[in-house]
């Protein structure tokens, strides 16, 4: 799976999971309302690839971590989504469990 098809796949999955139309997603991410639907459609079909700042805005609207859009591994994508749903205390506990809390200090 190449870079473009990863973003394409993840964007479509996240948008459908959020129950948003292409137009609503685009507008909420700051795309002009007259080009919102066509631009999201082009991203989902891989005709164009959104730049990083656009992916960040889409992730914010879709309530998913930005890295979700870039991982080729489906299991890793699930982990990223789940991690993004954790609150700060849960993230800290997970880091301690994985013994990664020392790495960030």
C-alpha atoms as a printed R data frame, in Angstrom:
    type eleno elety resid chain resno       x      y      z
1   ATOM     1    CA   UNK     A     1   0.000  0.000  0.000
2   ATOM     2    CA   UNK     A     2   1.565  3.304 -1.040
3   ATOM     3    CA   UNK     A     3   1.420  6.614  0.842
4   ATOM     4    CA   UNK     A     4  -1.538  7.923 -1.173
5   ATOM     5    CA   UNK     A     5  -3.661  4.803 -0.802
6   ATOM     6    CA   UNK     A     6  -3.056  4.741  2.977
7   ATOM     7    CA   UNK     A     7  -4.415  8.257  3.400
8   ATOM     8    CA   UNK     A     8  -7.257  7.467  0.994
9   ATOM     9    CA   UNK     A     9  -8.279  4.349  2.905
10  ATOM    10    CA   UNK     A    10  -7.997  5.900  6.367
11  ATOM    11    CA   UNK     A    11  -9.830  9.085  5.390
12  ATOM    12    CA   UNK     A    12 -12.768  7.169  3.974
13  ATOM    13    CA   UNK     A    13 -12.918  4.864  7.020
14  ATOM    14    CA   UNK     A    14 -12.788  7.760  9.487
15  ATOM    15    CA   UNK     A    15 -15.353  9.852  7.610
16  ATOM    16    CA   UNK     A    16 -17.833  6.987  7.382
17  ATOM    17    CA   UNK     A    17 -17.295  6.104 11.057
18  ATOM    18    CA   UNK     A    18 -18.020  9.743 11.955
19  ATOM    19    CA   UNK     A    19 -21.166  9.714  9.822
20  ATOM    20    CA   UNK     A    20 -20.177 12.826  7.894
21  ATOM    21    CA   UNK     A    21 -20.768 13.628  4.259
22  ATOM    22    CA   UNK     A    22 -17.797 14.699  2.183
23  ATOM    23    CA   UNK     A    23 -19.170 18.230  2.083
24  ATOM    24    CA   UNK     A    24 -19.738 18.498  5.852
25  ATOM    25    CA   UNK     A    25 -16.264 17.146  6.563
26  ATOM    26    CA   UNK     A    26 -14.631 19.542  4.126
27  ATOM    27    CA   UNK     A    27 -16.464 22.588  5.448
28  ATOM    28    CA   UNK     A    28 -15.728 21.660  9.068
29  ATOM    29    CA   UNK     A    29 -12.035 21.289  8.139
30  ATOM    30    CA   UNK     A    30 -11.961 24.807  6.721
31  ATOM    31    CA   UNK     A    31 -12.365 24.064  3.028
32  ATOM    32    CA   UNK     A    32 -14.542 26.502  1.060
33  ATOM    33    CA   UNK     A    33 -18.095 25.173  0.985
34  ATOM    34    CA   UNK     A    34 -18.269 25.218 -2.819
35  ATOM    35    CA   UNK     A    35 -15.208 23.013 -3.223
36  ATOM    36    CA   UNK     A    36 -15.474 20.992  0.024
37  ATOM    37    CA   UNK     A    37 -17.225 17.936 -1.424
38  ATOM    38    CA   UNK     A    38 -15.110 17.681 -4.595
39  ATOM    39    CA   UNK     A    39 -11.848 18.082 -2.644
40  ATOM    40    CA   UNK     A    40 -12.700 15.403 -0.084
41  ATOM    41    CA   UNK     A    41 -13.852 13.169 -2.928
42  ATOM    42    CA   UNK     A    42 -10.515 13.670 -4.699
43  ATOM    43    CA   UNK     A    43  -8.628 12.878 -1.488
44  ATOM    44    CA   UNK     A    44 -10.657  9.714 -0.957
45  ATOM    45    CA   UNK     A    45 -10.081  8.562 -4.529
46  ATOM    46    CA   UNK     A    46  -6.363  9.340 -4.379
47  ATOM    47    CA   UNK     A    47  -6.535 11.917 -7.162
48  ATOM    48    CA   UNK     A    48  -4.913 14.453 -4.833
49  ATOM    49    CA   UNK     A    49  -3.119 14.022 -1.507
50  ATOM    50    CA   UNK     A    50  -3.899 16.510  1.270
51  ATOM    51    CA   UNK     A    51  -0.920 18.333  2.743
52  ATOM    52    CA   UNK     A    52  -0.013 17.693  6.370
53  ATOM    53    CA   UNK     A    53  -1.843 20.732  7.766
54  ATOM    54    CA   UNK     A    54  -5.018 19.676  5.949
55  ATOM    55    CA   UNK     A    55  -4.682 16.152  7.348
56  ATOM    56    CA   UNK     A    56  -4.329 17.680 10.826
57  ATOM    57    CA   UNK     A    57  -7.567 19.654 10.354
58  ATOM    58    CA   UNK     A    58  -9.374 16.577  9.013
59  ATOM    59    CA   UNK     A    59  -8.122 14.538 11.971
60  ATOM    60    CA   UNK     A    60  -9.380 17.174 14.397
61  ATOM    61    CA   UNK     A    61 -12.848 17.168 12.832
62  ATOM    62    CA   UNK     A    62 -12.930 13.358 12.675
63  ATOM    63    CA   UNK     A    63 -11.601 13.070 16.231
64  ATOM    64    CA   UNK     A    64  -8.755 10.760 15.264
65  ATOM    65    CA   UNK     A    65  -5.009 11.179 15.831
66  ATOM    66    CA   UNK     A    66  -3.167 12.515 12.783
67  ATOM    67    CA   UNK     A    67  -0.755  9.520 12.643
68  ATOM    68    CA   UNK     A    68  -3.775  7.288 11.970
69  ATOM    69    CA   UNK     A    69  -3.780  8.562  8.384
70  ATOM    70    CA   UNK     A    70  -0.184  7.517  7.742
71  ATOM    71    CA   UNK     A    71   0.189  3.972  9.074
72  ATOM    72    CA   UNK     A    72   0.041  1.154  6.566
73  ATOM    73    CA   UNK     A    73  -0.545 -1.470  9.250
74  ATOM    74    CA   UNK     A    74  -4.240 -1.982 10.054
75  ATOM    75    CA   UNK     A    75  -3.531 -3.227 13.585
76  ATOM    76    CA   UNK     A    76  -1.355 -0.188 14.263
77  ATOM    77    CA   UNK     A    77  -4.164  2.027 12.964
78  ATOM    78    CA   UNK     A    78  -6.524  0.434 15.511
79  ATOM    79    CA   UNK     A    79  -3.987  1.018 18.278
80  ATOM    80    CA   UNK     A    80  -3.544  4.651 17.267
81  ATOM    81    CA   UNK     A    81  -7.310  5.182 17.273
82  ATOM    82    CA   UNK     A    82  -7.675  3.579 20.696
83  ATOM    83    CA   UNK     A    83  -4.745  5.545 22.119
84  ATOM    84    CA   UNK     A    84  -6.378  8.735 20.871
85  ATOM    85    CA   UNK     A    85  -9.512  7.898 22.850
86  ATOM    86    CA   UNK     A    86  -7.652  7.625 26.154
87  ATOM    87    CA   UNK     A    87  -7.609 10.480 28.640
88  ATOM    88    CA   UNK     A    88  -4.321 11.794 30.057
89  ATOM    89    CA   UNK     A    89  -4.365  9.498 33.101
90  ATOM    90    CA   UNK     A    90  -5.036  6.430 30.971
91  ATOM    91    CA   UNK     A    91  -2.216  7.383 28.615
92  ATOM    92    CA   UNK     A    92   0.150  7.721 31.568
93  ATOM    93    CA   UNK     A    93  -0.887  4.301 32.887
94  ATOM    94    CA   UNK     A    94  -0.339  2.752 29.487
95  ATOM    95    CA   UNK     A    95   3.098  4.340 29.212
96  ATOM    96    CA   UNK     A    96   3.990  2.970 32.656
97  ATOM    97    CA   UNK     A    97   2.682 -0.472 31.731
98  ATOM    98    CA   UNK     A    98   4.783 -0.459 28.563
99  ATOM    99    CA   UNK     A    99   7.714  0.935 30.547
100 ATOM   100    CA   UNK     A   100   7.903  3.911 28.194
101 ATOM   101    CA   UNK     A   101   7.440  6.589 30.850
102 ATOM   102    CA   UNK     A   102  11.207  6.773 31.431
103 ATOM   103    CA   UNK     A   103  11.867  7.423 27.735
104 ATOM   104    CA   UNK     A   104   9.905 10.683 27.732
105 ATOM   105    CA   UNK     A   105  11.582 12.168 30.810
